[in-house]
Coordinates of N, CA and C in Angstrom, one line a residue:
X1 N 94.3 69.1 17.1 CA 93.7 68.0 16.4 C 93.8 66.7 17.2
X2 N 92.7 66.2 17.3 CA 92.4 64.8 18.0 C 92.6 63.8 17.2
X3 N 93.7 63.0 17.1 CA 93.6 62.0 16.0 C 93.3 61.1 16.3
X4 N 92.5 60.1 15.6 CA 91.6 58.6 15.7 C 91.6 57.7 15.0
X5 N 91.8 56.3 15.9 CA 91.6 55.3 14.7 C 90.9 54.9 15.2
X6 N 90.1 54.5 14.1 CA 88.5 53.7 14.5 C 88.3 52.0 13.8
X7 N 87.6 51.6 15.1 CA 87.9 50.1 14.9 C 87.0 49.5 15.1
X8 N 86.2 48.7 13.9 CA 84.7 47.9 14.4 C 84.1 47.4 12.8
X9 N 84.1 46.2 13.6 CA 84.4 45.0 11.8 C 82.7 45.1 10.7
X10 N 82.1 45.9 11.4 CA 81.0 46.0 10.5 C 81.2 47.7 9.8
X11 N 81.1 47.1 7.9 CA 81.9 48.6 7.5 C 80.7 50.0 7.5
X12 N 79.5 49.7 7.6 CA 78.5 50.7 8.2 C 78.6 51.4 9.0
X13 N 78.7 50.8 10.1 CA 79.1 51.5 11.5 C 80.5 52.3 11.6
X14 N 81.3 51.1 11.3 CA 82.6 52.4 10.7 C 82.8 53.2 10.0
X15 N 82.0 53.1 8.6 CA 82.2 54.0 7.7 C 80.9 55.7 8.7
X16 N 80.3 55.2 9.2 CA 79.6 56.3 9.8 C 79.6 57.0 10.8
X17 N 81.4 56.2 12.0 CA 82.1 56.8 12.7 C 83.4 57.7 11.7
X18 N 83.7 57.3 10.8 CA 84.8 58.4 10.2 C 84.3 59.3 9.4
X19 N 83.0 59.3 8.8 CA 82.3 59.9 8.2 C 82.1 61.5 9.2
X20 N 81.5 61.0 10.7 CA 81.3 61.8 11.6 C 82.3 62.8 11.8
X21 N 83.3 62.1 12.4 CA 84.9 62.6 12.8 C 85.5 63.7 11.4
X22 N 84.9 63.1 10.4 CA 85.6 64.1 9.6 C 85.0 65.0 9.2
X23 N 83.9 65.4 9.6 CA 82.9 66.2 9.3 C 83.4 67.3 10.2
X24 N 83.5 66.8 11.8 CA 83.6 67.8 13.1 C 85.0 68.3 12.9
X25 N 84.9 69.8 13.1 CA 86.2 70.3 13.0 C 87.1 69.6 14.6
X26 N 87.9 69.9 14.8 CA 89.3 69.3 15.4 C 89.2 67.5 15.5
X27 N 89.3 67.4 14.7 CA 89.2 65.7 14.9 C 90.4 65.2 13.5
X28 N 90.8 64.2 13.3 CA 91.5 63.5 12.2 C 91.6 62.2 12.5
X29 N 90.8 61.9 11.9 CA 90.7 59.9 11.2 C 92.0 59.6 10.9
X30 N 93.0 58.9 11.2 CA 94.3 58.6 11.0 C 94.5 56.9 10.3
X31 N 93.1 56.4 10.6 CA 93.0 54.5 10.3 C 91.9 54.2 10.4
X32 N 91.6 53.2 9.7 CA 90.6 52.8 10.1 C 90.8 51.1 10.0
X33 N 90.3 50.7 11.0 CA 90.3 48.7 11.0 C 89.3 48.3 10.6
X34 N 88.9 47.0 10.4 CA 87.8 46.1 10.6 C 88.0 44.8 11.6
X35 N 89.3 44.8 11.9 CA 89.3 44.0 13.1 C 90.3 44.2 14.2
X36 N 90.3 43.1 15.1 CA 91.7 43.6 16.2 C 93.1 43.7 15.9
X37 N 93.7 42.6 14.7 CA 94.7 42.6 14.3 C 94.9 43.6 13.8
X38 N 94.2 44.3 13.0 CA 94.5 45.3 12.1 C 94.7 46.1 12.8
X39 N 93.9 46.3 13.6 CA 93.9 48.1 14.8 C 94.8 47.9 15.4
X40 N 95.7 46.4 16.1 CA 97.0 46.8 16.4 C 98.5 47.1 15.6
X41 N 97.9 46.7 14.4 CA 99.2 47.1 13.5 C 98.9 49.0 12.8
X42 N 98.2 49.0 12.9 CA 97.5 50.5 12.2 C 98.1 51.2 13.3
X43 N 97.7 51.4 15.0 CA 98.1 51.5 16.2 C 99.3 52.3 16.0
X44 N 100.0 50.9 15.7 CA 101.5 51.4 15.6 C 102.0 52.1 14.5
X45 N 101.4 51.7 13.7 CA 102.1 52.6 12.3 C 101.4 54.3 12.6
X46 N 100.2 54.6 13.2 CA 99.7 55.9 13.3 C 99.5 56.5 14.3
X47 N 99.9 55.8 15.2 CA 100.2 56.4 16.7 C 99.0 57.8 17.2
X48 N 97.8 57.0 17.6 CA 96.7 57.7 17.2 C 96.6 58.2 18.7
X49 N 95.8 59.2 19.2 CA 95.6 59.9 20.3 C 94.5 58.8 21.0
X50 N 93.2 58.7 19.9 CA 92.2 58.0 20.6 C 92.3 57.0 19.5
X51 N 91.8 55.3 20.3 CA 91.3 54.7 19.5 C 89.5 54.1 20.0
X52 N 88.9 54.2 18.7 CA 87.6 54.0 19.1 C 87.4 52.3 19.1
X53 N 87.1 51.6 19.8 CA 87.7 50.1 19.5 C 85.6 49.7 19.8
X54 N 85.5 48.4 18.8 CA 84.8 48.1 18.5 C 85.3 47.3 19.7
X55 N 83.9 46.2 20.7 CA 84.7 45.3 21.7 C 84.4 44.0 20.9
X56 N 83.2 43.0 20.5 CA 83.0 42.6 20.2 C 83.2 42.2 18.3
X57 N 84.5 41.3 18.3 CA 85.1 40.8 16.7 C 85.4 39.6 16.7
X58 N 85.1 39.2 15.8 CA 85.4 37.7 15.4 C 87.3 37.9 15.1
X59 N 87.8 36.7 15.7 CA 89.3 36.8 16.0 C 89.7 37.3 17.2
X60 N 90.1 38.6 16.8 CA 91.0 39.2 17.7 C 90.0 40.0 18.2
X61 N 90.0 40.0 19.7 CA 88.6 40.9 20.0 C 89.3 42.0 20.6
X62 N 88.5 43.4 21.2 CA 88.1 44.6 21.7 C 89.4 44.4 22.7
X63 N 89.1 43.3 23.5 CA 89.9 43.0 24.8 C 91.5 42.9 24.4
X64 N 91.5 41.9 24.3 CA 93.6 41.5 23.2 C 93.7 42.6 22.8
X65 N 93.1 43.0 21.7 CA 93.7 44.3 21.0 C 93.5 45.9 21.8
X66 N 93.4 45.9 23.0 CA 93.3 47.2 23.8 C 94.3 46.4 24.8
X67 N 94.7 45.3 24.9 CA 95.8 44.7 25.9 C 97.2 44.8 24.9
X68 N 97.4 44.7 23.5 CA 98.2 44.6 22.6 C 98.8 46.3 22.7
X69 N 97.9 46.5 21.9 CA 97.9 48.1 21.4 C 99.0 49.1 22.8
X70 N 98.0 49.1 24.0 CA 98.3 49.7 25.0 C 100.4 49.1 25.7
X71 N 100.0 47.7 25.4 CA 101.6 47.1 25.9 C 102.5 47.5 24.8
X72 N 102.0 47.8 23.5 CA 103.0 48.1 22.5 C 103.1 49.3 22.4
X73 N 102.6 50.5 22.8 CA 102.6 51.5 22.5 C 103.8 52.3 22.9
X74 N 104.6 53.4 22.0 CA 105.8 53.9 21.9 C 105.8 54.9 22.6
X75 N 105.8 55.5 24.2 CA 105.6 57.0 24.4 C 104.2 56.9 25.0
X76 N 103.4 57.7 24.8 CA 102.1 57.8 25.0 C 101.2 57.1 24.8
X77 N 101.0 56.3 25.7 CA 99.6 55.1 24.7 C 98.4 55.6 24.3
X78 N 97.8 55.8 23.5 CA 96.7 55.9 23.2 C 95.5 55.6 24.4
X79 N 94.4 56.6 24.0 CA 93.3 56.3 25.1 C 92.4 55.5 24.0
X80 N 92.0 54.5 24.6 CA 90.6 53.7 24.0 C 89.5 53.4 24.2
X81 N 88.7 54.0 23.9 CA 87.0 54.0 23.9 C 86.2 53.3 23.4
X82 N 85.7 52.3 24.1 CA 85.5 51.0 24.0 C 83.9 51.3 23.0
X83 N 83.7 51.0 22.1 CA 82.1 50.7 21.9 C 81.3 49.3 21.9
X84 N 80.1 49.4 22.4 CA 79.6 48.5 22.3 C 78.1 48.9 22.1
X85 N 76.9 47.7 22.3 CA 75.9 47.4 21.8 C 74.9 47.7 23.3
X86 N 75.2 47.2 24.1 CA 74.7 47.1 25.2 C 75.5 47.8 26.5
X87 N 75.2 48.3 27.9 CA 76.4 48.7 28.9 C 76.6 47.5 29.7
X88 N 75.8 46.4 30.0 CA 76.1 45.5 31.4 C 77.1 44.3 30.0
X89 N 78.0 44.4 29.6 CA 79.0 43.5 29.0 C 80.3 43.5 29.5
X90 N 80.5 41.6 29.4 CA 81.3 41.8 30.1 C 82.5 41.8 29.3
X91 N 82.6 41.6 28.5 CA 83.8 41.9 27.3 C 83.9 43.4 27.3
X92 N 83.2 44.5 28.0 CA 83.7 45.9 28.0 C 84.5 45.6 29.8
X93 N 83.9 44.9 30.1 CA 84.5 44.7 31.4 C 85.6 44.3 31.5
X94 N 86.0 43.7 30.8 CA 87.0 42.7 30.3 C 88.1 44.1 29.8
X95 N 87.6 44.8 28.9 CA 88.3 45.9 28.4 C 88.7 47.1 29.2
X96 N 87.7 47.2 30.1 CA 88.0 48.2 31.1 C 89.2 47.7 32.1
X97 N 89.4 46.6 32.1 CA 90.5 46.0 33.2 C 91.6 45.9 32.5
X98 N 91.7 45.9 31.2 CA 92.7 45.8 30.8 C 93.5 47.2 30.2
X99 N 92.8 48.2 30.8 CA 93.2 49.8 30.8 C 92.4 51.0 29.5
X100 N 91.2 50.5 28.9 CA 90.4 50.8 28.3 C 90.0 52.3 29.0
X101 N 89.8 53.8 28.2 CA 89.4 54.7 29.8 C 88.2 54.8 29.7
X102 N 87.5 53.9 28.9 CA 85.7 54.3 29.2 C 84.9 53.6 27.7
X103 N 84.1 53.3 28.2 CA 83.3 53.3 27.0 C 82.1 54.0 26.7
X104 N 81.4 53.7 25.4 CA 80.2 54.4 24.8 C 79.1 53.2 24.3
X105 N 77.9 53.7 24.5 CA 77.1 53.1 23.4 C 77.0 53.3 21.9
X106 N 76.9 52.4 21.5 CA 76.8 52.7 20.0 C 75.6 53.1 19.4
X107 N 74.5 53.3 20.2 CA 73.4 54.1 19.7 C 74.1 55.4 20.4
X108 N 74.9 55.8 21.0 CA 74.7 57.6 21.2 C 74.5 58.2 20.5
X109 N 74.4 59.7 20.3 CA 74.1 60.5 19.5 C 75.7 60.9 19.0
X110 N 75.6 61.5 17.9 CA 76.9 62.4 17.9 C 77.6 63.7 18.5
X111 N 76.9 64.2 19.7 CA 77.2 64.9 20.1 C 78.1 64.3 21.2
X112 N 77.4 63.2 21.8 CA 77.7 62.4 22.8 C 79.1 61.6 22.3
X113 N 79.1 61.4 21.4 CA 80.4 60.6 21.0 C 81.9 61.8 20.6
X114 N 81.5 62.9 20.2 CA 82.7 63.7 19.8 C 83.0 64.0 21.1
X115 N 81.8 64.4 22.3 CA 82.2 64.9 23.6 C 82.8 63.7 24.2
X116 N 82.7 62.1 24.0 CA 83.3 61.2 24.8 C 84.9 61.1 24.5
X117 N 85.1 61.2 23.1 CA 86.3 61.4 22.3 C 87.5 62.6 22.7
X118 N 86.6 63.5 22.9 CA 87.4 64.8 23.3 C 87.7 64.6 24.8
X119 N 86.9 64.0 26.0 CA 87.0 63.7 27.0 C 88.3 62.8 27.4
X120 N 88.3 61.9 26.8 CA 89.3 61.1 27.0 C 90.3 61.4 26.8
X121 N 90.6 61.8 25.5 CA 92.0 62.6 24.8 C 92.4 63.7 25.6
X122 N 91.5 64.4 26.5 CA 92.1 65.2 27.6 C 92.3 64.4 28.6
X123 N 92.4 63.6 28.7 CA 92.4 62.5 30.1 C 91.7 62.7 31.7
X124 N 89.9 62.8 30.9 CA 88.8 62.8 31.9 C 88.3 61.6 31.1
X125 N 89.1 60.5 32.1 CA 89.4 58.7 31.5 C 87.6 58.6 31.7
X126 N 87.1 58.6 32.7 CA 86.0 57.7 33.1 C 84.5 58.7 32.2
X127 N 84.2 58.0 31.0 CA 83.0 58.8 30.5 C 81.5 58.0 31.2
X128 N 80.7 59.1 31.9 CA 79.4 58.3 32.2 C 79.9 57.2 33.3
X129 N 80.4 57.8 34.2 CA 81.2 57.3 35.2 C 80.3 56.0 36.0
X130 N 78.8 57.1 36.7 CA 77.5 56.2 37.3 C 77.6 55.2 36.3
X131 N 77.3 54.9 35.2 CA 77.2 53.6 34.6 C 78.5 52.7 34.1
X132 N 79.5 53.4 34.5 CA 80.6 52.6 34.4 C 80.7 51.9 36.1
X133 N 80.5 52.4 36.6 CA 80.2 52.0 38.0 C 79.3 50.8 38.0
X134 N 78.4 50.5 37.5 CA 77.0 49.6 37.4 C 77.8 48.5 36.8
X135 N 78.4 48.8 35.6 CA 79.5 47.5 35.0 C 80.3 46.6 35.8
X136 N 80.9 47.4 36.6 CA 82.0 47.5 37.1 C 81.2 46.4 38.0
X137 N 80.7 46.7 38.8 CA 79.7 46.1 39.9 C 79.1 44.6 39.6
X138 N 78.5 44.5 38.4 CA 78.0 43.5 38.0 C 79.0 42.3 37.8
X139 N 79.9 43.2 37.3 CA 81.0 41.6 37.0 C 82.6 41.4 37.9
X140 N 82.6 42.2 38.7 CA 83.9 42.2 39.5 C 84.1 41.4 40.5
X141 N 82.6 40.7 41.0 CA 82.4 40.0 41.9 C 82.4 38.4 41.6
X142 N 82.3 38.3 40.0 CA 82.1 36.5 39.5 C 83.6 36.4 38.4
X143 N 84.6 37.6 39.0 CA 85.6 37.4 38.1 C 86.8 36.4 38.1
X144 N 86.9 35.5 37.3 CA 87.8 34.2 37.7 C 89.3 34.6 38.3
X145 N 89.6 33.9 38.9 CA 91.0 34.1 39.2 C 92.1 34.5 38.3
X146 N 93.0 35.2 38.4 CA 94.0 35.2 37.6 C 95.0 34.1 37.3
X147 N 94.9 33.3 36.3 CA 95.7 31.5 36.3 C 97.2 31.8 36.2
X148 N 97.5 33.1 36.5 CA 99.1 33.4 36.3 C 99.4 33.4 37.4
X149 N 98.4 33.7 38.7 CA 98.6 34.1 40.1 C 98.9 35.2 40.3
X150 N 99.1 36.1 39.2 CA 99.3 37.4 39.9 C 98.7 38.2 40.7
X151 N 99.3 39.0 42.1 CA 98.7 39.3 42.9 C 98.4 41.1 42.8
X152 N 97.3 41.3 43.3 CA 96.6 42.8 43.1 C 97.7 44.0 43.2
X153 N 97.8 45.1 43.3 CA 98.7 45.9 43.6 C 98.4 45.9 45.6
X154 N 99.6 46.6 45.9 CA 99.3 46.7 47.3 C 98.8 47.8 47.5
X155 N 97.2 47.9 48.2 CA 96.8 49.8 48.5 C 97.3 50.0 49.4
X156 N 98.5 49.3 50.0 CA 98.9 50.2 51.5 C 100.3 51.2 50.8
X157 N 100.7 51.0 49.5 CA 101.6 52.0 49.1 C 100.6 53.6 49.2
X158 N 99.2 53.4 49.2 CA 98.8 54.4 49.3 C 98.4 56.2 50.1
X159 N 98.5 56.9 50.4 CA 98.2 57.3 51.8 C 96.4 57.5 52.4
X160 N 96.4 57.8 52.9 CA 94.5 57.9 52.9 C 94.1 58.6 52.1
X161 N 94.7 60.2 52.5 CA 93.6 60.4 51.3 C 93.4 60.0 49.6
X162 N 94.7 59.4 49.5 CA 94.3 58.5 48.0 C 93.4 57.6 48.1
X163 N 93.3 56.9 49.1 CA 92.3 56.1 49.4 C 91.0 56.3 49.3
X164 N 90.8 57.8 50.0 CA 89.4 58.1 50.0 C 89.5 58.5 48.8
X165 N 90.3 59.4 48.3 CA 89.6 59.7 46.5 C 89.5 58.1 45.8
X166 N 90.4 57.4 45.7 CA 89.8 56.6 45.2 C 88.8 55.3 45.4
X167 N 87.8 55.4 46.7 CA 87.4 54.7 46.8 C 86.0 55.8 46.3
X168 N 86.0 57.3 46.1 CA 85.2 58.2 46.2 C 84.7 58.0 44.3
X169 N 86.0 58.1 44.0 CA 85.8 57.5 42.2 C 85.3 56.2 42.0
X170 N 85.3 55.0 42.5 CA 84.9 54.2 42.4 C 83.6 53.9 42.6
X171 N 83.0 55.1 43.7 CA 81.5 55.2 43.8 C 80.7 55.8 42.5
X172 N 81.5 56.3 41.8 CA 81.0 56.9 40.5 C 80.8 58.8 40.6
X173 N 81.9 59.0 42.0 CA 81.9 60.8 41.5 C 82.9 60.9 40.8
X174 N 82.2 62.5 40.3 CA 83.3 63.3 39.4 C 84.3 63.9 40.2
X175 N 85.3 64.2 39.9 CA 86.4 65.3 40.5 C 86.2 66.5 40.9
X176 N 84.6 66.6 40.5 CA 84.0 67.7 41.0 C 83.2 67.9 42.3
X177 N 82.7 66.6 42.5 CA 81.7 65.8 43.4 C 82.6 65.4 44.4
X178 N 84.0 64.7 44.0 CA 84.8 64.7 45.3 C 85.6 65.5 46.0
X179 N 86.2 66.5 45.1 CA 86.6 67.9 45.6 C 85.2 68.2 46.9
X180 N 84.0 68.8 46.6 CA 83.1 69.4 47.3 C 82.8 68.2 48.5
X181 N 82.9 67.1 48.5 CA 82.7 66.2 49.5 C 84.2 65.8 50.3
X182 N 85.3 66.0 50.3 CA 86.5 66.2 50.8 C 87.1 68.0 51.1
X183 N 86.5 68.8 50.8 CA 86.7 70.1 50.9 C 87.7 70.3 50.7
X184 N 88.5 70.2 49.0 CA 89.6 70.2 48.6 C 89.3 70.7 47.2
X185 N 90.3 71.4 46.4 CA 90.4 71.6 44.7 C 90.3 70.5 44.1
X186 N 89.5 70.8 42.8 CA 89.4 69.9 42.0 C 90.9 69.6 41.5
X187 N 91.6 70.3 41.5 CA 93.1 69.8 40.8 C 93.7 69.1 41.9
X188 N 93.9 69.6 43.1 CA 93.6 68.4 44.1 C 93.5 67.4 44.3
X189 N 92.4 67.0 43.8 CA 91.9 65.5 43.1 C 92.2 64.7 42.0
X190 N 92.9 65.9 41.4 CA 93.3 65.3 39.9 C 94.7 65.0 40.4
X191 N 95.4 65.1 41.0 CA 96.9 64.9 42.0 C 96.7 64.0 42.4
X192 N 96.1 63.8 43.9 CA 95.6 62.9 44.4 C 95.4 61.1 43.4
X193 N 94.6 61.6 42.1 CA 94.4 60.6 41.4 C 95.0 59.8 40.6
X194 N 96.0 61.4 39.8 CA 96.9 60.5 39.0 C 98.2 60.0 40.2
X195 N 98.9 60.5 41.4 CA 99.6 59.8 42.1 C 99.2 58.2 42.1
X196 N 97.8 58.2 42.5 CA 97.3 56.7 42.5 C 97.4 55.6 41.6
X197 N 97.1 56.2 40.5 CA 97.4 56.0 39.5 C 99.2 55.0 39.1
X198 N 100.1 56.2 39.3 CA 101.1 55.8 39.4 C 101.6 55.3 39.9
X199 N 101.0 55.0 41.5 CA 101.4 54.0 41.8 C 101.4 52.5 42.0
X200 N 100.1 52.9 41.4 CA 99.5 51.4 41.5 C 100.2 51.0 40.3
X201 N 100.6 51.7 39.1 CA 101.0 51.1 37.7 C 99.7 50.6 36.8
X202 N 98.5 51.6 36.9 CA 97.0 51.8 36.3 C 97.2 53.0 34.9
X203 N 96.6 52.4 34.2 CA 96.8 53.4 32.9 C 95.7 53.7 32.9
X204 N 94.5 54.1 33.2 CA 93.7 54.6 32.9 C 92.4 54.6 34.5
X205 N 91.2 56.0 34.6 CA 90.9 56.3 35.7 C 89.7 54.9 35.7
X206 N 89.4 54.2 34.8 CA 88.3 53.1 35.0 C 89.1 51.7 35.2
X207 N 90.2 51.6 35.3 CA 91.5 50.6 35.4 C 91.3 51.0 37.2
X208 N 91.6 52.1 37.8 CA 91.6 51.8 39.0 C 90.0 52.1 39.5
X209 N 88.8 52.1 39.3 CA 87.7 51.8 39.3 C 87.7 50.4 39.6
X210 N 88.1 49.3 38.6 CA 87.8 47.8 38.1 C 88.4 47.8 39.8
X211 N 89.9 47.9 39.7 CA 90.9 47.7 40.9 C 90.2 47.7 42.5
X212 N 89.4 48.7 42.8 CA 88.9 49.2 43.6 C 88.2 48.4 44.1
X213 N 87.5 47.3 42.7 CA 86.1 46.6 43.5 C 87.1 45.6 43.8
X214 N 87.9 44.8 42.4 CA 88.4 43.7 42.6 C 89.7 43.9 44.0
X215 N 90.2 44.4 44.9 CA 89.9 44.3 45.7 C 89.8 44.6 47.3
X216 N 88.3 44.9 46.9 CA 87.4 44.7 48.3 C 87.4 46.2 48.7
X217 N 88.4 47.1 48.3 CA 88.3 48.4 48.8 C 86.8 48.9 49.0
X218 N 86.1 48.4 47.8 CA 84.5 48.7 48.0 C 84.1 47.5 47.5
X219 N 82.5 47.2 47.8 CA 81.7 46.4 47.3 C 80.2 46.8 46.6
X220 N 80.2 46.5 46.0 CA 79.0 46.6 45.0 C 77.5 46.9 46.2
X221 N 77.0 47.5 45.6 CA 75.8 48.0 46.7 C 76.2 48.2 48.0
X222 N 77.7 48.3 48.7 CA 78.2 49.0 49.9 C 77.7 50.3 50.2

């Protein structure tokens, strides 16, 4: 069972995500919010596998509450799947940097949504990768400084070939695409990635995506 809490301040849309979820066998609705505050206290009381986070709420938005949730989380953090209305936003961008593993449109289909849900909760973080890439791109480049001064991780903790995988993910392949273009196992790559991961101190595979552009490893239309 895939458990979910779902979060998005208009009760239509939510009531027609848990409606879905509970219809599909392996799934379990565990919460449900209408806003960010709530989904971080719900979060914690139900310690949910995935949360489906609405990005865009009056108050506490998509962003805080995927920065809350994730810093509070007891054990395993939750994966969060960002929805939105449009893909070039930058409040999903905003959410993806702050360890989000992917988002959806909120027109998808329901096939597309139980498959993004099940995706993540197995931790195949980056859904619809190519267009997470296009996000990524659009806004990595006009992103303001950090006013805390914090400085990026260092990629030289890395060895090459983490580098090339992850500069190879950042172009928008699968693990499958980079396996066959490095002439290595897919599991391989999944090694390769979560090390990277770890070491950078990245919670999620579109967290070091963001990382990648912000900096300079790659550049947008490179």
């Amino acid at each position: 069972m895939t458990r979910v809490l779902v979060v998005d301040d208009q009760f239509l849309i939510r009531a027609g995500l848990v409606g879905l979820l509970e219809a599909a066998p392996g799934f379990e609705v565990v919460g449900e919010a209408g806003d960010g505050e709530q989904a971080v206290r719900l979060a914690t009381e139900t310690r949910p596998d995935v949360v489906l986070m609405d990005i865009r709420m009056p108050g506490v938005n998509g962003i805080e509450a995927t920065e809350r949730i994730l810093a509070e989380a007891d054990g395993r953090p939750p994966r969060v799947l960002v929805l939105t209305t449009f893909d070039l936003d930058e409040y999903v961008y905003g959410a993806l940097r702050a360890g989000a593993s992917g988002f959806l449109l909120k027109d998808s289909g329901p096939e597309r949504l139980l498959a993004a849900v099940t995706a993540v909760d197995g931790g195949d973080a980056l859904f619809a990768p190519s267009v997470t890439r296009r996000l990524v791109e659009a806004f990595a480049r006009r992103q303001a400084p950090d006013p805390a001064g914090t400085a990026p991780p260092d990629l030289g903790v890395l060895t090459s070939r983490e580098v090339e995988v992850l500069k190879l993910t950042a172009r928008g392949l699968s693990n499958v695409e980079i396996a066959d273009r490095l002439y290595i196992s897919e599991a391989t790559v999944k090694t390769h990635l979560n090390r990277t991961m770890s070491k950078l101190d990245l919670g999620s595979r579109a967290q070091a995506v963001v990382l990648a552009y912000e900096t300079g490893l790659v550049t947008p239309g490179g």
